[in-house]
Amino acid sequence: MPLVTHHYHTPPSGCESVGKVDATDSAQLFEAMRGVDAVVNAVAGTSNVIRANARALYEAAARQPQPPRVVYLSSMAVYGAASGVVDESSSLTQNAGGYAGAKVEAERIARGYPRAVILRPGCIYGRGSRQWSERIARWLLAGRIGDLGSRGAGFCNLVHIDDLVAALLNALRQPDIEGECFNIVMPGSLTWNEYFLWLAQFHNALPVRRISEKRLLFEGSVLAPALKAAQLVARLLGADSAAVPEPMPPSLLRLFSQNIRLDGRKSEDRLGLHFTPLMTGLRTLK
Amino acid sequence: MILDASNFPDGHQLSAHICIVGAGAAGISLALALEDAGLDVLLLESGGLKAEHETQDLYQGTVSDEHLHSLPDRYRQRRFGGSTTIWGGRCVPFDPIDFEARPWIPHSGWPIAYGDLLPYYGKANELCEAGSFAYTVGKAFEAEPRAMIVGFKSPHFSTDTLERFSCPTDFGRRYGAYLRASTRVTVLLHANVTALSLNNAGSALNGATVSTLNGRTMTVRADQFVLAAGGLEVARLLLSNRDVHSNGIGNNSDLVGRYYMCHMAGTIGAIKLNQPNKVHHGYDVDMNGVYCRRRFALSSATQRQHRIGNFVARLHHPRITDPAHRTGLLSLLYLAKGIIPYEYGKRLHGEEHLSAQAILLHLRNVICDPFGTALFLIHWLRYRTLAKRKFPSIIIKPRAGLYSLDFHAEQEPNPNSRVRLGTLRDALGIQQLDIDWRYTEGDVLTVKRALALLSDDLRCSEVGSFEYDIDSVELEMTRYGAYGGHHLGTARMGSDPRNSVVDSNCRMHGIDNLFIASSAVFPTSSQANPTLTIVALALRLADHLKAVANRRQYVSAANPERAPRNEKASPVPESIT
Ligand SMILES: Cc1cc2nc3c(=O)[nH]c(=O)nc-3n(C[C@H](O)[C@H](O)[C@H](O)COP(=O)(O)OP(=O)(O)OC[C@H]3O[C@@H](n4cnc5c(N)ncnc54)[C@H](O)[C@@H]3O)c2cc1C
């Protein structure tokens, strides 16, 4: 399986590196995807990169003699601040800027390409998940998060990394799904508070602490910018910015209380996914 | 959405599928449980987001004997969140025996069993933020925590059951944001329900009248009405509507307001334990960070055998008012009584007035025990004042190694213990309540027998002794009067309309669409504090209301204009943010 990256990575076993490619450059992408049956687009970057990549990628794909299927890894961020049960037909966030706006735009471009399949994963946890497993575990151990009360009562819409991989593989193989989009999320109604509790149990960070709203406000509005600045300074000075505690951005704190519940039934029906139960998923962290 | 009725025009009409009166533990839990049912829910709340004197005064009333029962505007809060804005957060489920008809407890027996509530207790626990529904040491902890008293063995009492503590969660603050964001639930603040209008046959509620303290009146139409105004106010609402049912709604059998129960509680005696370092009378913390505490719980077999009611007790610090305890902190609590809220101060120091000499002795205790006092204050500041999940109560190892016993016992249902309408009226013209709370010989017997058994068991297991004056039991169990804040039984549940007010679904007998979500429906009181069971019952009622709605097929997700409707086209005020 050819792997195209921007950085130099050692390709995992079973993959061969095609080399370094600028994912916003249509010509380079055209060369890289020459002769492939399908493309998984998992490019991350700034919102400009996401938009430019979408434009370049589908243009390059459409120019192939046999245009490949493109599985696009979008995000639940496209639903913005929606609340309640959200399925694939729910409306996407309007006029959003930043990451969410870029993802919406990228999806719009993808929909113009007849062989695109869009996946909208929830929060990906499991081995190697820096954002939703490792970082949260560190915060739990440091007592910075725990039981957030109403601030952690939002649904966490988790998906285990193995399930996302299964979703990608099935999206590459399954017939009759081009032009479709799928929420990829474990069923159930797990809240962030519950997830933190289970994660704390796996990391011996029990009992979880009740964190007050004031404390969270302080995290988001005072500590987060200060830590972000400290990381920048560390980077400028060539010091190890990873030594600075990670900031908890206000957008993340908002997500913890967002009452959005992704409906992933379509992916179970059409992609034939069987989601990993949380306990099994957490065990893979060990 | 949260709106304020004082901003609505006079004569406004509102409608919803389900109208809930009162936004305390019961009303809010019910609204939350109905949120995703595709029904429009209107939650009418008398108070605002904060305490307001004028609204709180609507709770004023009279009592037959102030020594036996606090005035009705004490131990209740008339505001969004209800009395959970000041509650202590102790969560305990009822025991299976509490639901049984026990021949030795007159008028006992629920039409539902423990098993009928069990499916709802877990969620209730979650709403109360009291961790998981694990009320025994074995279930709550992986590694067994310290024994309460090492070596204590008893054929009558278990020390393995737990009480768990909520944060304590103020339901208004905790769930307000969620309700504000809801598109199906509308909370209407400053909306006092002052009248309930029945149809001519008296078989269904046509509507409710809402009055505000700024002089507006509105009407509400709904398919189903639920009274969740608290154990006393439910009776007041039913009794004060007499235009169709001349004795008050649902009161044909003269039951509304009767069987009024609180709990029998007190602090008594001196427990001397032989090995003071093998005693653990404080809290353990479960994996959720929830404080849990063991207590002596009277077994159901013993209740049956001795024909007495339910009973629990805890090791407690000595009586604060008596400076002989020589504990600086306890003396400080006595001296600081002016700043302790009435509801909590009452059982700490009562209304006892001490001599100047006793006060000097308290001062001496504080001065002679500066480190103990300072350490406690630091702990209190960190784990109570500043903490979001609060350390539940004062726990101190008594200096003299002497504990007292704090007990909390079932009060049996008694038709002569009652609330009724008084002669005075509140600012909205509704008759105030007059409370005549009474206890029985059976109540005294429960406490006397349980204390005697505990004393024997402590002695027989050779862990210590429990001395108390048998003749003072009745005095001690009534020293501070009825246990405050627990208002039970005034609209009891049963299957026969001749001896009950609501049926097993909490529906008023003979009235098609009127339900009660409150401890008012408890036919018996258990040893347990009521709120967890109030919430469990509210959640069970939610399921029933959803089933009724489905049967009647008025659930229509595609019926947005059904949301609390502005039937007269007058402007609806904006949501409170
Ligand atoms: C000091 C204190 C400590 C307590 N500690 C504990 C404890 O540790 N454990 C425990 O289980 N319980 C405890 N309680 C009891 C607990 O607070 C109550 O059981 C619980 O709040 C009852 O919930 P409810 O919804 O039935 O009534 P409430 O919480 O009283 O709510 C009723 C609501 O109805 C509203 N209302 C009243 N009349 C009208 C009207 N006419 N129109 C519109 N709205 C109206 C009121 O404003 C109020 O918001 C304590 C109570 C007090 C006072």
PDB file of C-alpha atoms and ligand atoms in Angstrom, chain B residues 20-28 44-48 55-56 58-59 74-92 165 168 171 188 190-194 228-231 233-234 236-237 343-344 428 483-488 517-520 528-535, ligand 1:
ATOM      1  CA  ILE B  20     -44.966  20.108  35.711  1.00  0.00           C
ATOM      2  CA  VAL B  21     -45.498  22.311  38.757  1.00  0.00           C
ATOM      3  CA  GLY B  22     -42.291  22.863  40.720  1.00  0.00           C
ATOM      4  CA  ALA B  23     -38.645  22.708  39.681  1.00  0.00           C
ATOM      5  CA  GLY B  24     -36.970  20.941  42.580  1.00  0.00           C
ATOM      6  CA  ALA B  25     -35.388  17.501  42.589  1.00  0.00           C
ATOM      7  CA  ALA B  26     -38.595  15.847  41.379  1.00  0.00           C
ATOM      8  CA  GLY B  27     -39.699  18.375  38.762  1.00  0.00           C
ATOM      9  CA  ILE B  28     -36.265  18.810  37.210  1.00  0.00           C
ATOM     10  CA  LEU B  44     -43.607  26.010  36.133  1.00  0.00           C
ATOM     11  CA  GLU B  45     -41.457  27.272  38.973  1.00  0.00           C
ATOM     12  CA  SER B  46     -42.545  29.724  41.619  1.00  0.00           C
ATOM     13  CA  GLY B  47     -39.080  31.107  42.302  1.00  0.00           C
ATOM     14  CA  GLY B  48     -36.302  32.669  40.299  1.00  0.00           C
ATOM     15  CA  THR B  55     -41.242  34.383  46.988  1.00  0.00           C
ATOM     16  CA  GLN B  56     -39.903  32.518  50.014  1.00  0.00           C
ATOM     17  CA  LEU B  58     -45.220  32.366  50.062  1.00  0.00           C
ATOM     18  CA  TYR B  59     -44.106  29.314  52.069  1.00  0.00           C
ATOM     19  CA  ARG B  74     -37.909  26.835  57.133  1.00  0.00           C
ATOM     20  CA  TYR B  75     -36.286  23.719  55.697  1.00  0.00           C
ATOM     21  CA  ARG B  76     -37.753  24.473  52.259  1.00  0.00           C
ATOM     22  CA  GLN B  77     -36.604  26.726  49.455  1.00  0.00           C
ATOM     23  CA  ARG B  78     -39.003  28.265  46.981  1.00  0.00           C
ATOM     24  CA  ARG B  79     -36.691  28.874  44.034  1.00  0.00           C
ATOM     25  CA  PHE B  80     -35.379  27.131  40.928  1.00  0.00           C
ATOM     26  CA  GLY B  81     -33.773  23.927  42.236  1.00  0.00           C
ATOM     27  CA  GLY B  82     -36.125  23.846  45.227  1.00  0.00           C
ATOM     28  CA  SER B  83     -34.740  22.609  48.509  1.00  0.00           C
ATOM     29  CA  THR B  84     -31.777  20.983  46.762  1.00  0.00           C
ATOM     30  CA  THR B  85     -30.285  24.477  46.859  1.00  0.00           C
ATOM     31  CA  ILE B  86     -29.600  23.828  50.561  1.00  0.00           C
ATOM     32  CA  TRP B  87     -29.867  20.054  51.044  1.00  0.00           C
ATOM     33  CA  GLY B  88     -27.213  17.939  52.708  1.00  0.00           C
ATOM     34  CA  GLY B  89     -26.904  15.435  49.865  1.00  0.00           C
ATOM     35  CA  ARG B  90     -27.206  12.204  51.850  1.00  0.00           C
ATOM     36  CA  CYS B  91     -28.437   9.534  49.429  1.00  0.00           C
ATOM     37  CA  VAL B  92     -29.858   6.241  50.611  1.00  0.00           C
ATOM     38  CA  PHE B 165     -23.234  11.779  49.425  1.00  0.00           C
ATOM     39  CA  PRO B 168     -24.536  18.171  47.265  1.00  0.00           C
ATOM     40  CA  PHE B 171     -30.484  20.546  40.720  1.00  0.00           C
ATOM     41  CA  LEU B 188     -41.113  29.321  33.394  1.00  0.00           C
ATOM     42  CA  HIS B 190     -41.770  33.238  38.882  1.00  0.00           C
ATOM     43  CA  ALA B 191     -44.801  31.208  37.815  1.00  0.00           C
ATOM     44  CA  ASN B 192     -46.853  30.414  40.905  1.00  0.00           C
ATOM     45  CA  VAL B 193     -49.588  27.903  40.329  1.00  0.00           C
ATOM     46  CA  THR B 194     -52.492  29.290  42.304  1.00  0.00           C
ATOM     47  CA  ALA B 228     -43.889  18.373  41.949  1.00  0.00           C
ATOM     48  CA  ALA B 229     -44.093  21.244  44.392  1.00  0.00           C
ATOM     49  CA  GLY B 230     -42.688  19.401  47.423  1.00  0.00           C
ATOM     50  CA  GLY B 231     -44.273  17.200  50.088  1.00  0.00           C
ATOM     51  CA  GLU B 233     -47.000  22.229  48.966  1.00  0.00           C
ATOM     52  CA  VAL B 234     -48.609  19.423  46.997  1.00  0.00           C
ATOM     53  CA  ARG B 236     -51.655  22.746  49.983  1.00  0.00           C
ATOM     54  CA  LEU B 237     -52.400  22.937  46.264  1.00  0.00           C
ATOM     55  CA  GLU B 343     -31.345  24.450  59.078  1.00  0.00           C
ATOM     56  CA  TYR B 344     -27.907  23.138  60.025  1.00  0.00           C
ATOM     57  CA  LEU B 428     -51.342  35.643  46.219  1.00  0.00           C
ATOM     58  CA  TYR B 483     -36.497  15.913  61.257  1.00  0.00           C
ATOM     59  CA  GLY B 484     -36.389  18.972  59.009  1.00  0.00           C
ATOM     60  CA  GLY B 485     -36.723  18.936  55.252  1.00  0.00           C
ATOM     61  CA  HIS B 486     -38.306  15.495  54.919  1.00  0.00           C
ATOM     62  CA  HIS B 487     -41.980  16.031  54.121  1.00  0.00           C
ATOM     63  CA  LEU B 488     -43.684  12.732  53.438  1.00  0.00           C
ATOM     64  CA  ALA B 517     -44.033  13.539  41.798  1.00  0.00           C
ATOM     65  CA  SER B 518     -43.029  14.023  45.389  1.00  0.00           C
ATOM     66  CA  SER B 519     -42.378  12.387  48.734  1.00  0.00           C
ATOM     67  CA  ALA B 520     -46.005  13.313  49.366  1.00  0.00           C
ATOM     68  CA  ALA B 528     -33.733   6.570  54.337  1.00  0.00           C
ATOM     69  CA  ASN B 529     -33.535  10.216  53.443  1.00  0.00           C
ATOM     70  CA  PRO B 530     -36.138  10.809  50.763  1.00  0.00           C
ATOM     71  CA  THR B 531     -34.538  12.526  47.786  1.00  0.00           C
ATOM     72  CA  LEU B 532     -33.018   9.557  45.979  1.00  0.00           C
ATOM     73  CA  THR B 533     -36.379   7.799  46.097  1.00  0.00           C
ATOM     74  CA  ILE B 534     -38.214  10.972  45.042  1.00  0.00           C
ATOM     75  CA  VAL B 535     -35.989  11.133  41.971  1.00  0.00           C
TER      76      VAL B 535
HETATM   77  C1  LIG C   1     -31.459  21.630  55.126  1.00  0.00           C
HETATM   78  C2  LIG C   1     -31.946  20.449  54.334  1.00  0.00           C
HETATM   79  C3  LIG C   1     -31.134  19.327  54.236  1.00  0.00           C
HETATM   80  C4  LIG C   1     -31.599  18.218  53.502  1.00  0.00           C
HETATM   81  N1  LIG C   1     -30.786  17.132  53.390  1.00  0.00           N
HETATM   82  C5  LIG C   1     -31.187  16.050  52.708  1.00  0.00           C
HETATM   83  C6  LIG C   1     -30.350  14.931  52.556  1.00  0.00           C
HETATM   84  O1  LIG C   1     -29.224  14.908  53.035  1.00  0.00           O
HETATM   85  N2  LIG C   1     -30.819  13.866  51.862  1.00  0.00           N
HETATM   86  C7  LIG C   1     -32.065  13.853  51.317  1.00  0.00           C
HETATM   87  O2  LIG C   1     -32.447  12.858  50.716  1.00  0.00           O
HETATM   88  N3  LIG C   1     -32.875  14.929  51.423  1.00  0.00           N
HETATM   89  C8  LIG C   1     -32.468  16.012  52.100  1.00  0.00           C
HETATM   90  N4  LIG C   1     -33.287  17.112  52.192  1.00  0.00           N
HETATM   91  C9  LIG C   1     -34.604  17.058  51.551  1.00  0.00           C
HETATM   92  C10 LIG C   1     -34.532  17.429  50.083  1.00  0.00           C
HETATM   93  O3  LIG C   1     -34.114  18.749  49.936  1.00  0.00           O
HETATM   94  C11 LIG C   1     -35.903  17.220  49.490  1.00  0.00           C
HETATM   95  O4  LIG C   1     -36.272  15.876  49.674  1.00  0.00           O
HETATM   96  C12 LIG C   1     -35.999  17.515  48.007  1.00  0.00           C
HETATM   97  O5  LIG C   1     -35.549  18.786  47.713  1.00  0.00           O
HETATM   98  C13 LIG C   1     -37.455  17.366  47.584  1.00  0.00           C
HETATM   99  O6  LIG C   1     -37.561  17.579  46.218  1.00  0.00           O
HETATM  100  P1  LIG C   1     -38.942  18.065  45.572  1.00  0.00           P
HETATM  101  O7  LIG C   1     -38.665  18.347  44.154  1.00  0.00           O
HETATM  102  O8  LIG C   1     -40.000  17.112  45.934  1.00  0.00           O
HETATM  103  O9  LIG C   1     -39.288  19.401  46.359  1.00  0.00           O
HETATM  104  P2  LIG C   1     -38.492  20.835  46.409  1.00  0.00           P
HETATM  105  O10 LIG C   1     -37.052  20.539  46.244  1.00  0.00           O
HETATM  106  O11 LIG C   1     -38.950  21.440  47.643  1.00  0.00           O
HETATM  107  O12 LIG C   1     -39.011  21.553  45.128  1.00  0.00           O
HETATM  108  C14 LIG C   1     -40.325  22.008  45.013  1.00  0.00           C
HETATM  109  C15 LIG C   1     -40.328  23.151  44.021  1.00  0.00           C
HETATM  110  O13 LIG C   1     -41.669  23.535  43.769  1.00  0.00           O
HETATM  111  C16 LIG C   1     -41.746  24.941  43.705  1.00  0.00           C
HETATM  112  N5  LIG C   1     -43.110  25.330  44.043  1.00  0.00           N
HETATM  113  C17 LIG C   1     -43.731  25.235  45.236  1.00  0.00           C
HETATM  114  N6  LIG C   1     -44.981  25.664  45.148  1.00  0.00           N
HETATM  115  C18 LIG C   1     -45.179  26.049  43.871  1.00  0.00           C
HETATM  116  C19 LIG C   1     -46.288  26.596  43.165  1.00  0.00           C
HETATM  117  N7  LIG C   1     -47.444  26.816  43.747  1.00  0.00           N
HETATM  118  N8  LIG C   1     -46.125  26.888  41.855  1.00  0.00           N
HETATM  119  C20 LIG C   1     -44.944  26.661  41.232  1.00  0.00           C
HETATM  120  N9  LIG C   1     -43.887  26.145  41.864  1.00  0.00           N
HETATM  121  C21 LIG C   1     -44.001  25.839  43.167  1.00  0.00           C
HETATM  122  C22 LIG C   1     -40.728  25.404  44.715  1.00  0.00           C
HETATM  123  O14 LIG C   1     -40.299  26.729  44.465  1.00  0.00           O
HETATM  124  C23 LIG C   1     -39.614  24.385  44.527  1.00  0.00           C
HETATM  125  O15 LIG C   1     -38.676  24.800  43.575  1.00  0.00           O
HETATM  126  C24 LIG C   1     -32.865  18.233  52.910  1.00  0.00           C
HETATM  127  C25 LIG C   1     -33.669  19.379  52.996  1.00  0.00           C
HETATM  128  C26 LIG C   1     -33.204  20.480  53.711  1.00  0.00           C
HETATM  129  C27 LIG C   1     -34.073  21.680  53.777  1.00  0.00           C
END
